[in-house]
Tab-separated table of C-alpha atoms in Angstrom:
chain	number	residue	atom	x	y	z
A	1	MET	CA	-17.206	16.040	-50.953
A	2	GLY	CA	-14.176	17.107	-49.042
A	3	GLU	CA	-12.378	14.440	-47.143
A	4	SER	CA	-11.260	15.471	-43.695
A	5	ARG	CA	-8.507	13.681	-41.894
A	6	VAL	CA	-7.404	14.043	-38.340
A	7	LEU	CA	-3.757	13.359	-37.846
A	8	VAL	CA	-2.272	12.287	-34.565
A	9	GLU	CA	0.027	15.311	-34.668
A	10	ASP	CA	-2.987	17.632	-34.876
A	11	ILE	CA	-4.482	16.432	-31.616
A	12	ASP	CA	-3.086	18.181	-28.555
A	13	ILE	CA	-3.069	15.620	-25.785
A	14	ASP	CA	-1.972	16.811	-22.393
A	15	PRO	CA	0.038	14.310	-20.391
A	16	PRO	CA	-1.511	13.319	-17.074
A	17	SER	CA	-0.645	15.874	-14.466
A	18	GLU	CA	1.600	14.838	-11.617
A	19	ARG	CA	-0.435	15.931	-8.633
A	20	SER	CA	1.282	15.283	-5.372
A	21	VAL	CA	0.485	16.457	-1.899
A	22	PHE	CA	3.405	17.254	0.375
A	23	ILE	CA	2.982	17.245	4.149
A	24	PHE	CA	6.007	18.266	6.213
A	25	GLY	CA	8.169	17.978	3.097
A	26	ARG	CA	7.162	14.395	2.308
A	27	ASP	CA	5.149	13.231	-0.676
A	28	VAL	CA	2.167	11.411	0.833
A	29	SER	CA	1.477	9.519	-2.394
A	30	THR	CA	4.600	7.451	-1.703
A	31	ILE	CA	3.530	6.436	1.818
A	32	PRO	CA	2.053	2.919	1.810
A	33	CYS	CA	-1.514	2.625	3.146
A	34	PHE	CA	-1.981	6.418	3.301
A	35	ARG	CA	-4.556	6.715	0.535
A	36	ASN	CA	-6.820	3.857	1.632
A	37	SER	CA	-6.647	4.807	5.297
A	38	PHE	CA	-7.727	8.368	4.671
A	39	LEU	CA	-10.384	7.491	2.099
A	40	TYR	CA	-12.000	5.004	4.471
A	41	GLY	CA	-11.656	7.405	7.391
A	42	ILE	CA	-13.181	10.351	5.532
A	43	SER	CA	-16.085	8.421	4.055
A	44	ILE	CA	-17.020	6.571	7.249
A	45	GLY	CA	-16.537	9.703	9.382
A	46	MET	CA	-18.810	11.740	7.114
A	47	GLY	CA	-21.423	8.995	7.026
A	48	VAL	CA	-21.503	8.511	10.785
A	49	GLY	CA	-21.476	12.272	11.375
A	50	PHE	CA	-24.416	12.701	9.007
A	51	LEU	CA	-26.342	9.871	10.661
A	52	ALA	CA	-25.614	11.362	14.094
A	53	PHE	CA	-26.980	14.703	12.887
A	54	LEU	CA	-30.130	13.041	11.564
A	55	LYS	CA	-30.647	11.301	14.890
A	56	THR	CA	-29.783	14.151	17.287
A	57	SER	CA	-30.212	17.349	15.215
A	58	ARG	CA	-27.258	18.799	17.123
A	59	PRO	CA	-24.567	20.017	14.700
A	60	GLN	CA	-21.712	20.351	17.188
A	61	LEU	CA	-22.249	16.886	18.675
A	62	SER	CA	-22.561	15.258	15.263
A	63	THR	CA	-19.371	17.036	14.105
A	64	HIS	CA	-17.490	15.682	17.114
A	65	ILE	CA	-18.881	12.196	16.536
A	66	GLY	CA	-17.975	12.349	12.840
A	67	PHE	CA	-14.443	13.566	13.507
A	68	GLY	CA	-13.910	10.972	16.232
A	69	THR	CA	-15.115	8.269	13.874
A	70	PHE	CA	-12.791	9.598	11.169
A	71	MET	CA	-9.798	9.417	13.520
A	72	ALA	CA	-10.698	5.976	14.860
A	73	THR	CA	-11.283	4.535	11.387
A	74	THR	CA	-8.123	6.073	9.922
A	75	LEU	CA	-5.901	4.853	12.734
A	76	GLY	CA	-7.733	1.531	12.973
A	77	TYR	CA	-7.037	0.893	9.297
A	78	TRP	CA	-3.547	2.449	9.198
A	79	PHE	CA	-1.793	0.327	11.833
A	80	PRO	CA	-2.856	-3.154	10.628
A	81	CYS	CA	-2.169	-2.128	7.028
A	82	ARG	CA	1.325	-0.863	7.876
A	83	TYR	CA	2.025	-3.974	9.964
A	84	ASN	CA	1.056	-6.259	7.082
A	85	TRP	CA	3.063	-4.122	4.634
A	86	SER	CA	6.174	-4.275	6.844
A	87	LYS	CA	5.766	-8.016	7.346
A	88	GLN	CA	5.375	-8.572	3.611
A	89	LYS	CA	8.410	-6.383	2.867
A	90	PHE	CA	10.515	-8.332	5.392
A	91	ASP	CA	9.399	-11.692	3.968
A	92	THR	CA	10.141	-10.495	0.438
A	93	ALA	CA	13.648	-9.411	1.445
A	94	GLN	CA	14.300	-12.803	3.060
A	95	LEU	CA	13.042	-14.652	-0.007
A	96	GLN	CA	15.148	-12.484	-2.302
A	97	GLN	CA	18.260	-13.190	-0.217
A	98	ALA	CA	17.532	-16.939	-0.252
A	99	LEU	CA	17.110	-16.901	-4.032
A	100	GLN	CA	20.400	-15.034	-4.454
A	101	GLN	CA	22.173	-17.599	-2.249
A	102	GLN	CA	20.588	-20.417	-4.237
A	103	ALA	CA	21.833	-18.867	-7.480
A	104	ILE	CA	25.359	-18.599	-6.029
A	105	TYR	CA	25.411	-22.201	-4.739
A	106	GLU	CA	23.752	-23.769	-7.777
A	107	GLY	CA	25.817	-26.619	-9.177
A	108	THR	CA	28.416	-26.582	-6.382
A	109	GLU	CA	29.316	-28.995	-3.627
A	110	LYS	CA	27.630	-26.700	-1.082
A	111	GLU	CA	24.264	-27.214	-2.835
A	112	ARG	CA	24.648	-31.005	-2.695
A	113	GLU	CA	25.425	-30.803	1.035
A	114	GLN	CA	22.348	-28.670	1.659
A	115	GLN	CA	20.166	-31.088	-0.307
A	116	GLN	CA	21.470	-34.038	1.694
A	117	GLN	CA	20.888	-32.191	4.969
A	118	GLY	CA	17.357	-31.362	3.804
A	119	VAL	CA	16.637	-35.047	3.163
A	120	LYS	CA	17.997	-35.961	6.604
A	121	LEU	CA	15.868	-33.284	8.277
A	122	GLU	CA	12.722	-34.482	6.500
A	123	GLN	CA	13.307	-38.064	7.685
A	124	ALA	CA	13.800	-37.014	11.312
């Protein structure tokens, strides 16, 4: 009986391909909320368009309904998502700045003053 071994070097594994879509010179995979907005818009638009076709049997009308639903869903998901992302980014930047200031003031007289002012504010 011949023993066969498979070595790791013998296996040709392709690295995952870097597929990116560029629109107007910008990589859309780096835009926050882009993927989810378009996936929800496409799937809901196709579903509503298909249901409209089943109900009316008019292809042009159902195409218009599907595309309108796609646009409404995409934009309806995009704006709240981007608002929440911007708000979260702003809050993160503020927290990061506060932590840097805390690290600078740690163990100094300024920190003791801030702690005393904090106690006075809590009592008021």
